[in-house]
mmCIF file of C-alpha atoms in Angstrom:
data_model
loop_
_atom_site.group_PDB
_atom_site.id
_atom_site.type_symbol
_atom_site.label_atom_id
_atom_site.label_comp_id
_atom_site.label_asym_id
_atom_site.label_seq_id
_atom_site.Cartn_x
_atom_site.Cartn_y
_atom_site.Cartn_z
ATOM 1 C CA UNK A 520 0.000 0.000 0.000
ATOM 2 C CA UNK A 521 2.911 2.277 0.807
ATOM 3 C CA UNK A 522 4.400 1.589 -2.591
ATOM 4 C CA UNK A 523 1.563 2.476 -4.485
ATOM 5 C CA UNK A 524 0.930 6.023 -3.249
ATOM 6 C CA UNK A 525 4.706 6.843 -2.919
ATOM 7 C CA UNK A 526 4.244 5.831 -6.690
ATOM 8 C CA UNK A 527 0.848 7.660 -7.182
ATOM 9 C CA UNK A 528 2.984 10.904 -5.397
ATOM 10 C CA UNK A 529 5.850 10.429 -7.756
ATOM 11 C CA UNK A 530 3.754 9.994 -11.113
ATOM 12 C CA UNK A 531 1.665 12.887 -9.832
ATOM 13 C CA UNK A 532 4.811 15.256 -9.410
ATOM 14 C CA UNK A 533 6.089 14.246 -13.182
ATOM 15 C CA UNK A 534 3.066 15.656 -14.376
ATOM 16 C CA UNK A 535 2.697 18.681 -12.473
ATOM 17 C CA UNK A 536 6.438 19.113 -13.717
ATOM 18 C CA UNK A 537 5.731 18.633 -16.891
ATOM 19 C CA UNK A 538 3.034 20.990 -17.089
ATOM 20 C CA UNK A 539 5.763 23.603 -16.068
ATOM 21 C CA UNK A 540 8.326 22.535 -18.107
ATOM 22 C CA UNK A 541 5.780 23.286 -21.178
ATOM 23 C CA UNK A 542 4.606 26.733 -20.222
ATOM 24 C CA UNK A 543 8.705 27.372 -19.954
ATOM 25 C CA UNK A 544 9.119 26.172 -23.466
ATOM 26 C CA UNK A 545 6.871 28.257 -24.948
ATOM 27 C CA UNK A 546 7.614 31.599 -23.382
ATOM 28 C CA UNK A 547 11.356 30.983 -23.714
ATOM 29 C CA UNK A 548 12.353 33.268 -26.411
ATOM 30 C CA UNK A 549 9.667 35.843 -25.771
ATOM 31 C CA UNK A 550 10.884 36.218 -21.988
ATOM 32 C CA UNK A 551 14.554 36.194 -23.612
ATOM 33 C CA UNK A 552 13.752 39.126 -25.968
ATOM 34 C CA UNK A 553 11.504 40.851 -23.416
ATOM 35 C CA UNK A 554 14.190 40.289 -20.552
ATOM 36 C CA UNK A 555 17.186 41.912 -23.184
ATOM 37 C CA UNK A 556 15.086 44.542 -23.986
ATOM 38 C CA UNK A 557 14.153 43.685 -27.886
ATOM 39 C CA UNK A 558 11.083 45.114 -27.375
ATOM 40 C CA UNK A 559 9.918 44.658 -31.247
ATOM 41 C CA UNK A 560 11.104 41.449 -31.052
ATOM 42 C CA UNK A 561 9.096 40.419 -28.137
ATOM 43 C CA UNK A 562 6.305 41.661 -30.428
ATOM 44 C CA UNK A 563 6.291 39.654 -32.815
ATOM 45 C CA UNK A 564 7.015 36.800 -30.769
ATOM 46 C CA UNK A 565 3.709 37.630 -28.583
ATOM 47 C CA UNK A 566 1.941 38.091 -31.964
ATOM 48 C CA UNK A 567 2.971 34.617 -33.357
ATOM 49 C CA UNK A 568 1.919 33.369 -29.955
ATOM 50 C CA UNK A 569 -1.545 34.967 -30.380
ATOM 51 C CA UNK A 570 -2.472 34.077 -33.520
ATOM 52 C CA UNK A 571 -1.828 30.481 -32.943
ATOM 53 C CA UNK A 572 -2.959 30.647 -28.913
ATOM 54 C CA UNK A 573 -5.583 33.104 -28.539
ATOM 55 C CA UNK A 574 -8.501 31.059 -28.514
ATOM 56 C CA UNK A 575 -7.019 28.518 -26.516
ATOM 57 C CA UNK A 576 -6.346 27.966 -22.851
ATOM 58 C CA UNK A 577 -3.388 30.220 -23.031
ATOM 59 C CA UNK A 578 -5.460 33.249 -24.739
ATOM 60 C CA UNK A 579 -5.745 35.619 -21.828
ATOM 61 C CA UNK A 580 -2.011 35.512 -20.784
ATOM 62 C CA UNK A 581 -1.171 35.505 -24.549
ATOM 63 C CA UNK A 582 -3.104 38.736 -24.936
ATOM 64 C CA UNK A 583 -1.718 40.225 -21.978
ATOM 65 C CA UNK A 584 1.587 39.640 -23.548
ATOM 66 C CA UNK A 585 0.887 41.043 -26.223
ATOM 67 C CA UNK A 586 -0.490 44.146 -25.028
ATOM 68 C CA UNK A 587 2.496 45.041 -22.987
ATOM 69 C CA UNK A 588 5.233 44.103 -25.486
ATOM 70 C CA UNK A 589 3.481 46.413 -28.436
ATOM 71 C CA UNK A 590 2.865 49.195 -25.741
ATOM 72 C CA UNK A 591 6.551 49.204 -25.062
ATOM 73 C CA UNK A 592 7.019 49.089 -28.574
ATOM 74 C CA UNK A 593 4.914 52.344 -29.025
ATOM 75 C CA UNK A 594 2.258 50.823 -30.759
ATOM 76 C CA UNK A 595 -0.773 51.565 -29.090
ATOM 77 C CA UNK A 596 -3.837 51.067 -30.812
ATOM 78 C CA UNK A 597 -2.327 47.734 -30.955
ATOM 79 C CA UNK A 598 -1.744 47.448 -27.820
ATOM 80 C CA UNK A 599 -5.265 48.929 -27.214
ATOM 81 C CA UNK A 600 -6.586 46.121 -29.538
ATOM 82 C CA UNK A 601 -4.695 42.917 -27.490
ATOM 83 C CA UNK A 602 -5.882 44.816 -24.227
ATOM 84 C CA UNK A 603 -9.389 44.639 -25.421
ATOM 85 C CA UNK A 604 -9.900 41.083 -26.641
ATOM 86 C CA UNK A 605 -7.857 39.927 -22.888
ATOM 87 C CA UNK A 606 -10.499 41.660 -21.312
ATOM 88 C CA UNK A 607 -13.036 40.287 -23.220
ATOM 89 C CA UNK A 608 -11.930 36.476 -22.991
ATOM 90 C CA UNK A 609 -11.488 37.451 -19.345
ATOM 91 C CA UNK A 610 -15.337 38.232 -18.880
ATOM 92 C CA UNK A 611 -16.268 35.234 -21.264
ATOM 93 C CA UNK A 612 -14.665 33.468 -18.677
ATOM 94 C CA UNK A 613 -16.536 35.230 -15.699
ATOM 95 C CA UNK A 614 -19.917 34.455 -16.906
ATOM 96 C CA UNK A 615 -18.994 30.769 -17.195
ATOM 97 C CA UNK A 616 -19.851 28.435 -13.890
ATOM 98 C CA UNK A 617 -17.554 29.066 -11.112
ATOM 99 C CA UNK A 618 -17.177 25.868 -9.854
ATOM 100 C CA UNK A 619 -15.786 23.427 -12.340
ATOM 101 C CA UNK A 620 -14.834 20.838 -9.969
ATOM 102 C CA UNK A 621 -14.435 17.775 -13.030
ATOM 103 C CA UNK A 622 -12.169 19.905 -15.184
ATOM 104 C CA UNK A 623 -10.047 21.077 -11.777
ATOM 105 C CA UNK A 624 -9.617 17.804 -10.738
ATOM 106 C CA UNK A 625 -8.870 16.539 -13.849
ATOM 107 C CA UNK A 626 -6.219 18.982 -14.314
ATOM 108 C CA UNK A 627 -4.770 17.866 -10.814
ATOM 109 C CA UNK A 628 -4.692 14.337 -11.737
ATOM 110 C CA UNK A 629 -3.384 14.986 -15.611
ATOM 111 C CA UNK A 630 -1.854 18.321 -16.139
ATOM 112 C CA UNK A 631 -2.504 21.881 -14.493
ATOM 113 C CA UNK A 632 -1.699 22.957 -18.472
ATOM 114 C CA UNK A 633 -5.217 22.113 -19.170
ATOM 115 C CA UNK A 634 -6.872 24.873 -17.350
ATOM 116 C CA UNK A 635 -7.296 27.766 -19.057
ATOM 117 C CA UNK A 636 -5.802 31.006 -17.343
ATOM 118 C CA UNK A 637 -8.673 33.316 -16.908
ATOM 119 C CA UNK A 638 -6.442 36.292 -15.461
ATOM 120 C CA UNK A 639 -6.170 36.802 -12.044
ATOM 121 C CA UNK A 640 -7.509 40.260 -9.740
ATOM 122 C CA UNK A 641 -3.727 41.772 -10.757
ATOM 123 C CA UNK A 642 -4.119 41.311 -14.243
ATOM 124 C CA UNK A 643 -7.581 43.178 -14.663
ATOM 125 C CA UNK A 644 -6.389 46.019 -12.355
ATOM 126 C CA UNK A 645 -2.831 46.345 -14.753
ATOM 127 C CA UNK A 646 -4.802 45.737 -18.068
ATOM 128 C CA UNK A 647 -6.909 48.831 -17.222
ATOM 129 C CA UNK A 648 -4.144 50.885 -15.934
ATOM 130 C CA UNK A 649 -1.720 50.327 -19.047
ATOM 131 C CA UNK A 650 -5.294 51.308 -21.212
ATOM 132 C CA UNK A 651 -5.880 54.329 -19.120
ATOM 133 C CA UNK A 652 -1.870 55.294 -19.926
ATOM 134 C CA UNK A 653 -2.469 54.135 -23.832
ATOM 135 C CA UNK A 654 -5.987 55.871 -23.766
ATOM 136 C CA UNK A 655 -3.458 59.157 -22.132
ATOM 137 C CA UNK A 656 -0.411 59.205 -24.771
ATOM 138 C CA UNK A 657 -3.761 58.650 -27.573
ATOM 139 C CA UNK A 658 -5.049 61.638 -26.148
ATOM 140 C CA UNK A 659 -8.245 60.474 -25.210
ATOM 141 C CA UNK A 660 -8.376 61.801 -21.842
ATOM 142 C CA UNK A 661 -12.371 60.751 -21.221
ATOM 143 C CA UNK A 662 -11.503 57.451 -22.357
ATOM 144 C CA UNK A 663 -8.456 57.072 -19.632
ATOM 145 C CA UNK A 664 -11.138 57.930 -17.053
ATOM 146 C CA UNK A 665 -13.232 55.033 -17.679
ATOM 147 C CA UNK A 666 -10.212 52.935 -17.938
ATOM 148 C CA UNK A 667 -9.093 53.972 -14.531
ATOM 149 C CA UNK A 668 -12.649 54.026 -12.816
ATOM 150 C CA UNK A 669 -12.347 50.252 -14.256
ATOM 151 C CA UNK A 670 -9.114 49.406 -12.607
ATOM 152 C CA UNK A 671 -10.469 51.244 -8.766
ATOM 153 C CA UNK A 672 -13.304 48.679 -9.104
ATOM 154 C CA UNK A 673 -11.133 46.312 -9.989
ATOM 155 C CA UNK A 674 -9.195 46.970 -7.164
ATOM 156 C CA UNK A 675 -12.117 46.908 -4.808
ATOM 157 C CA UNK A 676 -13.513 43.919 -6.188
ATOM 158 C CA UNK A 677 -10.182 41.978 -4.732
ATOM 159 C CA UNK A 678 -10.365 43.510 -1.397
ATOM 160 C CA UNK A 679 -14.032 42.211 -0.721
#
């Protein structure tokens, strides 16, 4: 008995290991260009990423990727664009059933890679803030309001 759930434990780890060891894989070279400062480069890296990704289980991190490489590459109604569709996949997301105990446990069992990442309380408050500072440098003050009106409820939301 002892043998069998040291090797449930162990098979169990692998997984869980692999799971990471994919996620590291595919945001190698976009953390490498990112991380040296190659900010076009981490671009078009995040854009490859979203066009084959962005409907997947990996969209909204994808997106958010996205949106922060082409805003530090100065291209903001880009930027504006990737924002936009996170947020939206982010709210598809919220209006689906909380509780998805089969999937969740299936992903503990199998892989934690087949959850999709539906953004976390930090995400939502950042993706509003770096729109309010696109919506800013676009100068659409008015629209930078709402953006940062988001982000406060945003905020509050996590507190509660």
């Amino acid at each position: 008995m002892l043998a069998m759930r040291r090797a449930f434990q162990l098979i169990t780890a692998a997984l869980l290991l692999t799971g990471c060891a994919s996620y590291e894989r595919q945001t190698h070279s976009f953390r490498g260009a990112w991380n040296g400062g190659n900010t076009q480069k981490a671009a078009e890296l995040a854009n490859v990423q979203v066009y084959d990704r962005s409907d997947s289980r990996d969209g909204v991190i994808w997106l958010l990727e996205q949106g922060a490489a082409l805003r530090a590459n100065d291209q903001l109604p880009e930027s504006t664009y990737a924002f936009d569709r996170a947020e939206k996949l982010m709210q598809h997301y919220d209006s689906q059933a909380k509780v998805r105990v089969s999937k969740e446990t299936t992903a503990l069992v199998v892989n934690l890679s087949t959850v999709p990442y539906e953004g976390r309380g930090y995400d939502r408050v950042m993706l509003n803030t770096y729109q309010a500072l696109n919506y800013l440098r676009l100068g659409q003050p008015d629209a930078a309001m709402v953006e940062l009106r988001q982000a406060s409820d945003e905020q509050d939301a996590e507190l509660i």
